[in-house]
Coordinates of C-alpha atoms and ligand atoms in Angstrom, one line a residue:
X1 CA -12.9 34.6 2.6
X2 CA -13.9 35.0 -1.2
X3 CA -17.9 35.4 -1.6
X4 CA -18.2 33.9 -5.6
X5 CA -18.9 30.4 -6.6
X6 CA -16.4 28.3 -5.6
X7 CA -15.0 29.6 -2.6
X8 CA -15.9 29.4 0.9
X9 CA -18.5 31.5 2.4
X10 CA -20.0 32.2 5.7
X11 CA -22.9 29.8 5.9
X12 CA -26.2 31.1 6.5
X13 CA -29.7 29.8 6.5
X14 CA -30.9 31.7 3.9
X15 CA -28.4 30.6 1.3
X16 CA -26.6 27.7 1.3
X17 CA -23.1 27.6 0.0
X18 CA -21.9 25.7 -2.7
X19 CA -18.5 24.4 -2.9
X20 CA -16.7 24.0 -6.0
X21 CA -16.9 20.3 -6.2
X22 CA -18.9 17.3 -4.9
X23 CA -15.7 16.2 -3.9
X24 CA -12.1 16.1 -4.2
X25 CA -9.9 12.8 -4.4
X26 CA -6.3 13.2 -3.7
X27 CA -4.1 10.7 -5.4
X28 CA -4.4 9.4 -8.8
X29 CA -3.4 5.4 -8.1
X30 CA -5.7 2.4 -8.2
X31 CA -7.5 3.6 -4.8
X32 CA -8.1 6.8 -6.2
X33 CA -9.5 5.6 -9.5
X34 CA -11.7 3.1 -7.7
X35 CA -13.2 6.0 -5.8
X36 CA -13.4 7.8 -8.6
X37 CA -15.4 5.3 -10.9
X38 CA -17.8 4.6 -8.0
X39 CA -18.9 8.5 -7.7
X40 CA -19.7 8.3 -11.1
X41 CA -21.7 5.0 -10.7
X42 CA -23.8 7.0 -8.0
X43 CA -23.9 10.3 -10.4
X44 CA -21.4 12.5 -8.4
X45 CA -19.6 13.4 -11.5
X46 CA -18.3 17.2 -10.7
X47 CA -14.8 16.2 -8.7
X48 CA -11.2 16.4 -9.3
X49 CA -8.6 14.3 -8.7
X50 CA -5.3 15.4 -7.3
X51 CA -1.8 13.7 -7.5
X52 CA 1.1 15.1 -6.9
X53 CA 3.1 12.9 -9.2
X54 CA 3.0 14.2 -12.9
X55 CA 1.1 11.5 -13.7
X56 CA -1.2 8.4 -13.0
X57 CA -0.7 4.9 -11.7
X58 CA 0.3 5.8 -8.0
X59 CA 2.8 2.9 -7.4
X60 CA 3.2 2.0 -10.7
X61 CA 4.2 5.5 -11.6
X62 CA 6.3 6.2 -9.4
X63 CA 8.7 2.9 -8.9
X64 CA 10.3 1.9 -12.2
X65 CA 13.3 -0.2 -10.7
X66 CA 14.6 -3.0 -12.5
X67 CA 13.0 -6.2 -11.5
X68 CA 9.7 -4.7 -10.7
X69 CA 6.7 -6.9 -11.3
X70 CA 3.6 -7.7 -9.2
X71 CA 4.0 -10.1 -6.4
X72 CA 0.2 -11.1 -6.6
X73 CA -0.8 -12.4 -9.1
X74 CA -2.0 -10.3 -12.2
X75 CA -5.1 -12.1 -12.4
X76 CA -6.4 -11.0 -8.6
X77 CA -4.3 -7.5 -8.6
X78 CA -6.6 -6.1 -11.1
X79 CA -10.2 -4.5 -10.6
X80 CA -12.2 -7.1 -10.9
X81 CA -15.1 -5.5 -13.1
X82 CA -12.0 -4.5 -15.6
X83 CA -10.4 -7.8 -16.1
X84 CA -7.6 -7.8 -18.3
X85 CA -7.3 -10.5 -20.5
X86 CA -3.6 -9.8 -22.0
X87 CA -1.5 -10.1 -18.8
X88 CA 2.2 -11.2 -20.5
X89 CA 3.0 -12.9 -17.2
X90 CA 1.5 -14.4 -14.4
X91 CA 3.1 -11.8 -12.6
X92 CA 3.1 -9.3 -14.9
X93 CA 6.2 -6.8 -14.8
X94 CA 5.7 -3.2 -13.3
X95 CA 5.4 -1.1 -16.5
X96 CA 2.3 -3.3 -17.4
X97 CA 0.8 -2.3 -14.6
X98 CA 1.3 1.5 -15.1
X99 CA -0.3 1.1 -19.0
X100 CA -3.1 -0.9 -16.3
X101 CA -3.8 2.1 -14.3
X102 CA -3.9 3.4 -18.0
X103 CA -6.0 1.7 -19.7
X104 CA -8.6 2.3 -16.6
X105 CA -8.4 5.9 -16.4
X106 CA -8.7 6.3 -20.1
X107 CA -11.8 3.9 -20.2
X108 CA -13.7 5.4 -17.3
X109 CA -12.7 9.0 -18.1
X110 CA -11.2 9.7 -15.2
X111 CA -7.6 11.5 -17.2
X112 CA -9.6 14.6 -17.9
X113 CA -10.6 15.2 -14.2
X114 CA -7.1 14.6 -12.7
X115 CA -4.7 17.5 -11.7
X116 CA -0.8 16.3 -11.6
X117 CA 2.1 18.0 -9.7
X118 CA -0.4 19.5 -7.7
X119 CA 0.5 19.1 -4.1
X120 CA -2.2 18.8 -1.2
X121 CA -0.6 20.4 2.0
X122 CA -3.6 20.2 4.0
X123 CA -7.7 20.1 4.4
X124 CA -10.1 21.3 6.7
X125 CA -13.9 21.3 7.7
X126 CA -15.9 24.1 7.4
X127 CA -18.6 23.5 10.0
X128 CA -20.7 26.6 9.4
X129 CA -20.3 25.8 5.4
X130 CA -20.3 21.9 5.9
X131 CA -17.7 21.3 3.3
X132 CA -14.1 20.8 3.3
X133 CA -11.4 23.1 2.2
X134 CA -8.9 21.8 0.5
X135 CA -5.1 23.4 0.9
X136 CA -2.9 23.3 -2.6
X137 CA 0.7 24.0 -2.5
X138 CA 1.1 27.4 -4.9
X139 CA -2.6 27.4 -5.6
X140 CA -6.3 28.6 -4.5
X141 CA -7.8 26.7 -2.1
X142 CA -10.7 24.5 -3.5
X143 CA -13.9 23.4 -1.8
X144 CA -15.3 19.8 -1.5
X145 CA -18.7 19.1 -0.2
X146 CA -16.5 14.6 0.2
X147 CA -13.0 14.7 0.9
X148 CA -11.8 11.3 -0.5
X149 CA -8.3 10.6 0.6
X150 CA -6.0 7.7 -1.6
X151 CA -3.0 8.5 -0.8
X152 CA -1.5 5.0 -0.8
X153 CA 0.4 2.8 2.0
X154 CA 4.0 2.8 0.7
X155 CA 4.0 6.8 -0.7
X156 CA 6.7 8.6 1.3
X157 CA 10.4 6.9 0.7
X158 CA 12.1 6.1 4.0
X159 CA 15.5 7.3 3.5
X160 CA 17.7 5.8 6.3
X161 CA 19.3 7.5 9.1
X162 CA 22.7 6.3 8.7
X163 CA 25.7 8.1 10.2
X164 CA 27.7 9.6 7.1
X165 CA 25.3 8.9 4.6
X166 CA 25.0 12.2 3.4
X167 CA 29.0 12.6 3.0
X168 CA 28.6 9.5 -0.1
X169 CA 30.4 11.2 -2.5
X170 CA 29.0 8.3 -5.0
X171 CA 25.4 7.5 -6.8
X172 CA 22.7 7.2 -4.3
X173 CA 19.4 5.9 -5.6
X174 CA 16.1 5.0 -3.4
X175 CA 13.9 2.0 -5.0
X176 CA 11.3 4.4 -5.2
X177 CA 13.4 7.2 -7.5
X178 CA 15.1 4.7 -9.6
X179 CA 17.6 6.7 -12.0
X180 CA 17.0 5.2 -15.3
X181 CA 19.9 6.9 -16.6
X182 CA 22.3 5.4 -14.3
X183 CA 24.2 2.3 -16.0
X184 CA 25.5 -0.2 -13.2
X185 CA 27.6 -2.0 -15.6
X186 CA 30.9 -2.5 -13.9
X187 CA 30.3 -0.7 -10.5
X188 CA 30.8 -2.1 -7.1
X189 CA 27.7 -1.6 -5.4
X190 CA 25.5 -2.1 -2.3
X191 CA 21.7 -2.5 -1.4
X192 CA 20.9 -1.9 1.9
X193 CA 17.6 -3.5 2.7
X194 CA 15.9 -6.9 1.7
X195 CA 12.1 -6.5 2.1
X196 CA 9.8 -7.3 -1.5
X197 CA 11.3 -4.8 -3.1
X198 CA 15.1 -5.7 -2.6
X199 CA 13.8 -9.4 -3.6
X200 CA 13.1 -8.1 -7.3
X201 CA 15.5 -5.6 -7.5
X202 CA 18.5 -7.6 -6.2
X203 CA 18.9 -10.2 -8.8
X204 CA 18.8 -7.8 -11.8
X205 CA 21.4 -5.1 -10.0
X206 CA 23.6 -8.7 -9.4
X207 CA 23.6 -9.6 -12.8
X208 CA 25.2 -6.2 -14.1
X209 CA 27.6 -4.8 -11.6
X210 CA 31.1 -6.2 -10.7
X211 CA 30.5 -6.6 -6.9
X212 CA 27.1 -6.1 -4.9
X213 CA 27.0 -6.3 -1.4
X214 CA 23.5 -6.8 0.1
X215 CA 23.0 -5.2 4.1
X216 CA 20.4 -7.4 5.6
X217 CA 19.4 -6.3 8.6
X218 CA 16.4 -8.7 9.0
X219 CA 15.8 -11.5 6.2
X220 CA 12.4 -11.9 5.0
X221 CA 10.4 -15.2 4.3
X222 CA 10.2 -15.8 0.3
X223 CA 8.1 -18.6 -1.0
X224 CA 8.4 -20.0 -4.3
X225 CA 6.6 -17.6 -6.8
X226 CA 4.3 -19.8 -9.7
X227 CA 5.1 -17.1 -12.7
X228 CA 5.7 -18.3 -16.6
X229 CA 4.4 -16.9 -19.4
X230 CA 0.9 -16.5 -20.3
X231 CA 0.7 -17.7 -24.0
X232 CA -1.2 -16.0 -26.6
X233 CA -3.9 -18.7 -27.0
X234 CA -4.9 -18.4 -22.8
X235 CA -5.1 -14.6 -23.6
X236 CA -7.3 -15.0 -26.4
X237 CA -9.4 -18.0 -24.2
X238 CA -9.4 -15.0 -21.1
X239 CA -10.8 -12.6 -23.9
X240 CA -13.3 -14.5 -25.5
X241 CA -14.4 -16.8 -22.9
X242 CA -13.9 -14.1 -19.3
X243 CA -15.7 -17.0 -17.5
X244 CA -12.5 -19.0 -17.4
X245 CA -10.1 -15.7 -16.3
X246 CA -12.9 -15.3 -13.4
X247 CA -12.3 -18.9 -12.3
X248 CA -8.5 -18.3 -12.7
X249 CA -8.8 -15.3 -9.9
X250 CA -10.9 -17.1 -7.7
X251 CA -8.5 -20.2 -7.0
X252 CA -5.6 -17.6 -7.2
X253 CA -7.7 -15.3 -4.4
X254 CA -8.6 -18.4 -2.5
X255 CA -4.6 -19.5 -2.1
X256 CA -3.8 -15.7 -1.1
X257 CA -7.0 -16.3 1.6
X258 CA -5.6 -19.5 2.7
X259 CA -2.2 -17.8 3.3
X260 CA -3.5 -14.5 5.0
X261 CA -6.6 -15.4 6.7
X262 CA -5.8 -19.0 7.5
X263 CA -1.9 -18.5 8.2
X264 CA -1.4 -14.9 9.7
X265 CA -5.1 -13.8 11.1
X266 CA -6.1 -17.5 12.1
X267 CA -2.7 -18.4 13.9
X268 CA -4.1 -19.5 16.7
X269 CA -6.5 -21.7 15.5
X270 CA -4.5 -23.1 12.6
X271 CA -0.7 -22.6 13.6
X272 CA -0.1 -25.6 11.3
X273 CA -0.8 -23.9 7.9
X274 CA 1.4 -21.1 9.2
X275 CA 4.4 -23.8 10.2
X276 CA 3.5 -25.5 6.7
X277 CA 4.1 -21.5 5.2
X278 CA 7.6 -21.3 6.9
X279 CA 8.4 -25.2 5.8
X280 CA 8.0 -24.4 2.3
X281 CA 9.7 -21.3 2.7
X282 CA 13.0 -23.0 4.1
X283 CA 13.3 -25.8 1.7
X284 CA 12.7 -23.0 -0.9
X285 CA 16.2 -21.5 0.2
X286 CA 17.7 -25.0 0.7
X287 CA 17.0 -25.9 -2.4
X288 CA 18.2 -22.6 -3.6
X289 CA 21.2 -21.6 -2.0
X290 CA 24.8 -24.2 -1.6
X291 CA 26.5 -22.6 1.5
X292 CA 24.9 -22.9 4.6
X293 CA 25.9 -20.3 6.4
X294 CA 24.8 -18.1 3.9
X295 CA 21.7 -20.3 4.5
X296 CA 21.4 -19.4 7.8
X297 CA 21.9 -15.9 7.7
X298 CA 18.9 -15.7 5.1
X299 CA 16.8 -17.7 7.2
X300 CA 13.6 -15.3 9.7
X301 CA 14.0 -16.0 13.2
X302 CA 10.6 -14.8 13.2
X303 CA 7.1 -16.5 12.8
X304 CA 5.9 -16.9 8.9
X305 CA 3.5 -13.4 8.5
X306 CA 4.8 -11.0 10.7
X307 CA 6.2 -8.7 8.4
X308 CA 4.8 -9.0 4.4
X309 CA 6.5 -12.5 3.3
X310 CA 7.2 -12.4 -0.4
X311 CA 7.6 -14.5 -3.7
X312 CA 10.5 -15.1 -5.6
X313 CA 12.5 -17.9 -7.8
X314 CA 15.7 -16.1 -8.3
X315 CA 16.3 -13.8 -5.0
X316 CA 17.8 -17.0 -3.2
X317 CA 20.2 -18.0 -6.5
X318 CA 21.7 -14.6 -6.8
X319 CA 23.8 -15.7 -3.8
X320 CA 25.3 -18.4 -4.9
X321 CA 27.4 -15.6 -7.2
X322 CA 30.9 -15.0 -6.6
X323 CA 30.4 -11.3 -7.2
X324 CA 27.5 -10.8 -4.7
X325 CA 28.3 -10.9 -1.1
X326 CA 25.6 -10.9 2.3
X327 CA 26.9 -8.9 5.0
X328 CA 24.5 -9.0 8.6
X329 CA 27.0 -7.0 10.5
X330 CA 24.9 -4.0 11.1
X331 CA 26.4 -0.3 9.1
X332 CA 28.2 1.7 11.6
X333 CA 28.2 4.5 9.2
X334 CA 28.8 5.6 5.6
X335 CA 32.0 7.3 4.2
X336 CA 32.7 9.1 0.6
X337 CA 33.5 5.7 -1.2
X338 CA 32.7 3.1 1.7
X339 CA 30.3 1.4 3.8
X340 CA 31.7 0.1 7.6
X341 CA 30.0 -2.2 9.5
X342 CA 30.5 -2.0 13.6
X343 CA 32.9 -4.7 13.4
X344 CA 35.3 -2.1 11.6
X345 CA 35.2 -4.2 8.1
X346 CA 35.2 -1.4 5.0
X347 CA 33.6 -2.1 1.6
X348 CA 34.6 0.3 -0.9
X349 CA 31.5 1.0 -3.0
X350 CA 30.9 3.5 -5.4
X351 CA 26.4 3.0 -5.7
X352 CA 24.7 3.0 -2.7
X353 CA 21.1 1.5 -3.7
X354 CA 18.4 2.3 -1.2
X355 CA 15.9 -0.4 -0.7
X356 CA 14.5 1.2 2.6
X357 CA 11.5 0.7 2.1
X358 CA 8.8 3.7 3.3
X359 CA 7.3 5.7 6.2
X360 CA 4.1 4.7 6.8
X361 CA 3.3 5.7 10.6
X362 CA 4.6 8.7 10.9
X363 CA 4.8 10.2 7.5
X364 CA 1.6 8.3 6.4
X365 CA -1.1 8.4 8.5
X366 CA -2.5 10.8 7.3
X367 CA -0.2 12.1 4.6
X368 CA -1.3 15.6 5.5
X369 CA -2.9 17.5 7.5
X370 CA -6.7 17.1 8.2
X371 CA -8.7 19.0 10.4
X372 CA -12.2 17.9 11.2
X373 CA -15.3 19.0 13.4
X374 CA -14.4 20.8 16.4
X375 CA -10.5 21.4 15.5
X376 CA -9.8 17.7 15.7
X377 CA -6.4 17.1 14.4
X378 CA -6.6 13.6 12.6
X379 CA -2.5 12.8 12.7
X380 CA -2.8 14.6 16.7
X381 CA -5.9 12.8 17.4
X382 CA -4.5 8.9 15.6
X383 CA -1.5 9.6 18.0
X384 CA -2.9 10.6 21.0
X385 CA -5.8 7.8 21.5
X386 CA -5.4 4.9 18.9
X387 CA -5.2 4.3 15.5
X388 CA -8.8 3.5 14.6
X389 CA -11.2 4.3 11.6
X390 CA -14.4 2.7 11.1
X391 CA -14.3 -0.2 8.7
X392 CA -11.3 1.3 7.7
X393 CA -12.7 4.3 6.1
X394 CA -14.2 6.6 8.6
X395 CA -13.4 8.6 11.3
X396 CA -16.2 10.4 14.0
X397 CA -15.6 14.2 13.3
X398 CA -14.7 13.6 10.2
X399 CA -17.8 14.7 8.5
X400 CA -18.1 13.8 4.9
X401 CA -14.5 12.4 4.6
X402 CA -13.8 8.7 2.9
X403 CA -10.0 7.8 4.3
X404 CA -9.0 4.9 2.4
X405 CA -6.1 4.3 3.6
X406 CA -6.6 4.1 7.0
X407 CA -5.8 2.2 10.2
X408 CA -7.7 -1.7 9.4
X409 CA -8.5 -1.0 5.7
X410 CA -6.1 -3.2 4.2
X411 CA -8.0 -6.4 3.9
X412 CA -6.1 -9.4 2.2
X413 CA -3.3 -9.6 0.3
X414 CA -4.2 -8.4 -3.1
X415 CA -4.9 -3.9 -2.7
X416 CA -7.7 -4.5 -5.4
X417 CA -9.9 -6.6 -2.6
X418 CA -9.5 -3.7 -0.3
X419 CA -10.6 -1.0 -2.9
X420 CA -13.2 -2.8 -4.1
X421 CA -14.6 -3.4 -0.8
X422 CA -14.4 0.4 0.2
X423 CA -15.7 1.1 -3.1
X424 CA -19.1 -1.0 -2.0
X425 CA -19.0 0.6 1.4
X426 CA -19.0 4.1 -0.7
X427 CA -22.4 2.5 -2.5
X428 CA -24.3 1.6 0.4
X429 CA -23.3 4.8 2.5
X430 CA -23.8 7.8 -0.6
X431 CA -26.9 5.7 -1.7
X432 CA -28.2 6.2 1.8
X433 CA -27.4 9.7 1.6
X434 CA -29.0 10.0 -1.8
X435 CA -32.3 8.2 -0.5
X436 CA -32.2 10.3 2.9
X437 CA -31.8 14.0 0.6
X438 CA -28.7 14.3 3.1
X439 CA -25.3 16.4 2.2
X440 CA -23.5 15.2 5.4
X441 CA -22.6 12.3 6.6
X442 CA -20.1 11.1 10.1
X443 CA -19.7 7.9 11.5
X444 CA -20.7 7.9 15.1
X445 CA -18.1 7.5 18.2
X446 CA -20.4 3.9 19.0
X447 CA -20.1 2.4 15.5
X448 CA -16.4 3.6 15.8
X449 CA -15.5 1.7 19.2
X450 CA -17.3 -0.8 18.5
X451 CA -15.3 -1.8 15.1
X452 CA -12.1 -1.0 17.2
X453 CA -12.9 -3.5 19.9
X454 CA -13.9 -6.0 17.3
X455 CA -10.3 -5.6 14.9
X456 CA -8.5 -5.5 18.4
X457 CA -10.1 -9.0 19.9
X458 CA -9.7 -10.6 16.3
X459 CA -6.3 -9.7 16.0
X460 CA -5.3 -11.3 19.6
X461 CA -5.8 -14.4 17.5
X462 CA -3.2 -13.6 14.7
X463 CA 0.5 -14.2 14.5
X464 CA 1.2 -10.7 15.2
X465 CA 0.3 -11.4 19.1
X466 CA 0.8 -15.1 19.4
X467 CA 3.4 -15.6 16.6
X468 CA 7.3 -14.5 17.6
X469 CA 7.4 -11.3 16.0
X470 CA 9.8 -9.4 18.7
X471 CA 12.7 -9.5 16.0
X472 CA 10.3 -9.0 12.7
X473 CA 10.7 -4.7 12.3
X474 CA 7.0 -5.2 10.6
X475 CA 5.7 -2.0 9.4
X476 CA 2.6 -3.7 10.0
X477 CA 3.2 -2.4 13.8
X478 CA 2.8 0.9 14.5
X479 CA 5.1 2.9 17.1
X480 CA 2.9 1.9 19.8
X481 CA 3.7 -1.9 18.7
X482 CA -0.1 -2.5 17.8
X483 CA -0.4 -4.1 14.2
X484 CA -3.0 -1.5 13.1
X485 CA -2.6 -1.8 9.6
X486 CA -4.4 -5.0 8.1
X487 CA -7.9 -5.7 9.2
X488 CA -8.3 -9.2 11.1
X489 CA -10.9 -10.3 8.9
X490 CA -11.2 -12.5 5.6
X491 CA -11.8 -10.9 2.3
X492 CA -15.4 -11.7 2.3
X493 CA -16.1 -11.1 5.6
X494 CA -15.1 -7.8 4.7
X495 CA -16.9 -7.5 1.5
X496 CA -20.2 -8.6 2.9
X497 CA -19.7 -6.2 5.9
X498 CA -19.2 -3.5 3.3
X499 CA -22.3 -4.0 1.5
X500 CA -24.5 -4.4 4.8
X501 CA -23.1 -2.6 7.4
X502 CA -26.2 -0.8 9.6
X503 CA -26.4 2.2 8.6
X504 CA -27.2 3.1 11.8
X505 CA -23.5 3.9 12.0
X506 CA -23.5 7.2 10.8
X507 CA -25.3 10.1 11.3
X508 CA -26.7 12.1 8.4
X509 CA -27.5 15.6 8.3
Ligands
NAP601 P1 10.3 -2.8 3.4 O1 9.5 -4.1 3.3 O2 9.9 -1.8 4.4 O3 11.8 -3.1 3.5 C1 12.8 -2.2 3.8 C2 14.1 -2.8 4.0 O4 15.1 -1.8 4.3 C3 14.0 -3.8 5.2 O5 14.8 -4.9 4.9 C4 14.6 -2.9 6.3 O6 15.2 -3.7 7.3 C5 15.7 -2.2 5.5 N1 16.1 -0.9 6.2 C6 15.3 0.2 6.3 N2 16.0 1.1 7.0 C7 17.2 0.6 7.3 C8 18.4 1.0 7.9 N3 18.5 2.2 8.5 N4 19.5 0.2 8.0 C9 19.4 -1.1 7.5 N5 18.3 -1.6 6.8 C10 17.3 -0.8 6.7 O7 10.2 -2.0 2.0 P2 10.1 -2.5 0.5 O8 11.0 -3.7 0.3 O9 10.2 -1.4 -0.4 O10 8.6 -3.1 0.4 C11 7.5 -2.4 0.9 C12 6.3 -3.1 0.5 O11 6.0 -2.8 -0.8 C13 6.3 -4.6 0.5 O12 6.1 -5.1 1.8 C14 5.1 -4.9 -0.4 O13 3.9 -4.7 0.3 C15 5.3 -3.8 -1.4 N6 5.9 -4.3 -2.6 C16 5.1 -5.0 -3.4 C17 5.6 -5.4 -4.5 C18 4.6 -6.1 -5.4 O14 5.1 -6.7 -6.4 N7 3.3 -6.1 -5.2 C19 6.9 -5.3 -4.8 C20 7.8 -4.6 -4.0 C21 7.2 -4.1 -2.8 P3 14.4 -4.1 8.6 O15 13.4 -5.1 8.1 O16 15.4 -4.6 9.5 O17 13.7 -2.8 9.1

């Protein structure tokens, strides 16, 4: 170990060490930024982000496919203390969102304090030193007194095992690396996968190749999406007047509520506004689509909210096209210039698009490695016992560590109510710390099992164990089949929890 500033130390009572930073954030997307701005609301000013992207926005960096655009609605995905007035859509398109992220970290001065295409391989507690230590690919390790980890949900691309697929001697392109020099004019193509992101990208890939053959292996419930244009004179009303953009995002957040809280979370009291959700969802695609079989094939043989249910006006149409073609039989394997399904059928393709969607429990959770008091292996530990974190952020021998992406952190259906919710829990726990003159903080193993036992009775009253999910392949189920992802309670329960939770639940040293 290195003895100057900066570097760890051996701790000892006589001088205390110093790490480099109050703390280090690792990714640069809207979590990350949220984190960010709220240290500096509390006055922790020395950290550093880290992305390993070459630049901000997360997400909205990283996927650039055609058709990309928000599936929530602009006016609720969006901080709500940085409301954005000149939204072109409803839904407003992707790159929008990536001047967004922008805007935000130019306003908050958060740009100057991130590092890009630097690489986080791993972090680990110094007990004796009480600070983290932060592994960087090709660099010097850097020292944290709060690890804050954003890494995001949907970050590592799922590429699909397929027999032969490395022998494609054509274009391969995942959603999530879209090739922007690529022109599909003309080509005869297929997508393989039709979750959210297939739902955009499909009716834009339709409209410019010569044949596109869509691989379904489980449809997914679409329900009409509300988007037009947002004319000049409502962005200049949402500018001058914010009151009436603030009203506009609590009726939108109040209908995502309704369909999340009341529909998914709520099933068994209120299995009717879930059946009402999978109603309007299939006269959605009758109205939609001529041929019934077709129909049929496109229609969830799985309760409304299992897996993420998504918005769309022109997915359904794109099958009425004579040059597009659903195919269900499942892909025996991939050859040079053809997909075959196990029936034996052969499509001759020359662009394989990849809309496979991402790795979230076993690439994700954590997305590296994290070592914590007593050598406890977070990704070992997750695995061997149960996906847990308290209120979705903390972990017990985890000292000083803020996950926010964690088991039961997602809370509704908009990421901006989760962030800002773990943003608040950020206040009340560093303010504590502040008031106590404390430098550690971790959440003790009672507070933790008793947040665990509460997600896991509340969510015996969700679709997820009373619905029909068997046939849903929800990544909101981990490989244990728990649904440990979204937390089981409504957006303001989990606000107000944030913003009152006894602090009794940690220990502070
Ligand atoms: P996804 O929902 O996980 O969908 C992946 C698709 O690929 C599924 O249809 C899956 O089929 C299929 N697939 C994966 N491996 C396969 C294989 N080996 N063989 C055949 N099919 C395979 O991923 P996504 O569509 O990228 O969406 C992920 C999430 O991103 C969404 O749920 C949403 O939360 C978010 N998203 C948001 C927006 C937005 O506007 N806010 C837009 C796009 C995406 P199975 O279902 O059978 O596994």
């Amino acid at each position: 170990m290195v003895r100057d500033k900066g570097k760890p130390r051996e701790a000892n009572a006589m001088t205390p060490v110093t790490p480099r930073y109050d703390a280090v954030i690792v990714g640069a997307g809207f979590g990350g930024m949220g984190a960010a701005i709220q240290l500096d609301r509390m006055g922790i000013g020395n950290y550093v982000i880290l992305e390993r992207e070459d630049d901000l926005g997360g997400t909205w960096h990283v996927n650039r496919y055609p058709g990309l655009a928000v599936d929530i609605a602009s006016v609720t995905y969006s901080y709500s203390f940085e409301p954005n007035p000149y939204w072109s859509r409803v839904f407003a398109p992707g790159a929008e969102l990536k001047r967004y992220a922008e805007h935000v970290a130019d306003s908050y001065g958060l740009r100057a304090r991130m590092r890009f295409d630097t690489v986080v391989e791993g972090a680990r507690w110094d007990e004796d030193a009480h600070l983290w230590i932060v592994r960087v690919r090709g660099g010097e390790p850097l020292t944290a007194r709060y690890l804050i980890t954003a890494t995001g949900f949907l970050s590592q691309p799922k590429m699909p095992d397929i027999p032969g697929i490395d022998t494609f001697a054509g274009k391969v392109i995942h959603s999530a690396a879209w090739d922007d020099d690529y022109d599909l004019t003309g080509k005869r193509a297929a997508v393989i996968g039709t979750g959210a992101t297939a739902v955009q990208l499909i009716p834009q890939v339709a409209k410019k190749v010569a044949e596109l053959t869509v691989y379904q292996r489980t449809p997914i419930w679409v329900t009409p999406k509300i988007d037009r244009r947002i004319p000049p004179s409502v962005q200049r009303l949402f500018a001058r007047v914010p009151l009436t953009q603030r009203l506009a995002r609590l009726a939108n957040t109040a209908l995502l509520e309704l369909i999340m809280v009341v529909g998914v979370l709520r099933y068994r009291q209120a299995r009717i506004t879930n059946r009402g959700a999978e109603r309007m969802a299939r006269a959605h695609l009758r109205r939609q689509v001529r041929d019934p079989e077709v129909r049929r094939k496109l229609t969830p043989d799985y309760s409304f909210g299992c897996k993420r249910p998504t918005f769309s006006n022109n997915y359904f149409p794109t099958f009425n096209r004579p040059n597009v073609h659903l195919e269900t039989a499942p892909i025996a394997r991939v050859e040079p210039d053809a997909i075959v399904t196990a029936d034996g059928r052969v499509t001759e393709i020359d662009t394989l698009l990849l809309a496979t969607g991402f790795n979230l429990w076993d690439a994700n959770f954590p997305a590296f490695e994290i070592i914590g008091r007593t050598g406890r292996d977070l990704g070992a530990w997750w695995r061997e016992t149960r996906f847990q974190a308290y209120a979705g952020v903390s972990m017990p021998r985890f000292p000083n560590l803020v996950s926010l992406n964690s088991p039961y952190s997602y809370s509704g259906l908009s990421y901006f109510t989760t962030i800002e919710a773990q943003m608040a829990h950020m206040a009340r726990l560093f303010g504590e710390m502040k008031r106590r003159g404390a430098t550690t903080f971790e959440v003790t193993e009672a507070a933790n099992d008793a947040f665990l036992d509460r997600m896991t009775t509340k969510l015996g009253d969700s679709v997820f164990y009373l619905g029909d999910c068997a046939s849903s392949r929800s990544y909101y189920f981990n490989q244990h089949g728990e649904a440990a992802l979204l937390r089981p309670t409504s957006t303001v329960d989990t606000r107000r929890e944030a913003g009152r939770f006894p602090l009794s639940a940690y220990e502070y040293a």
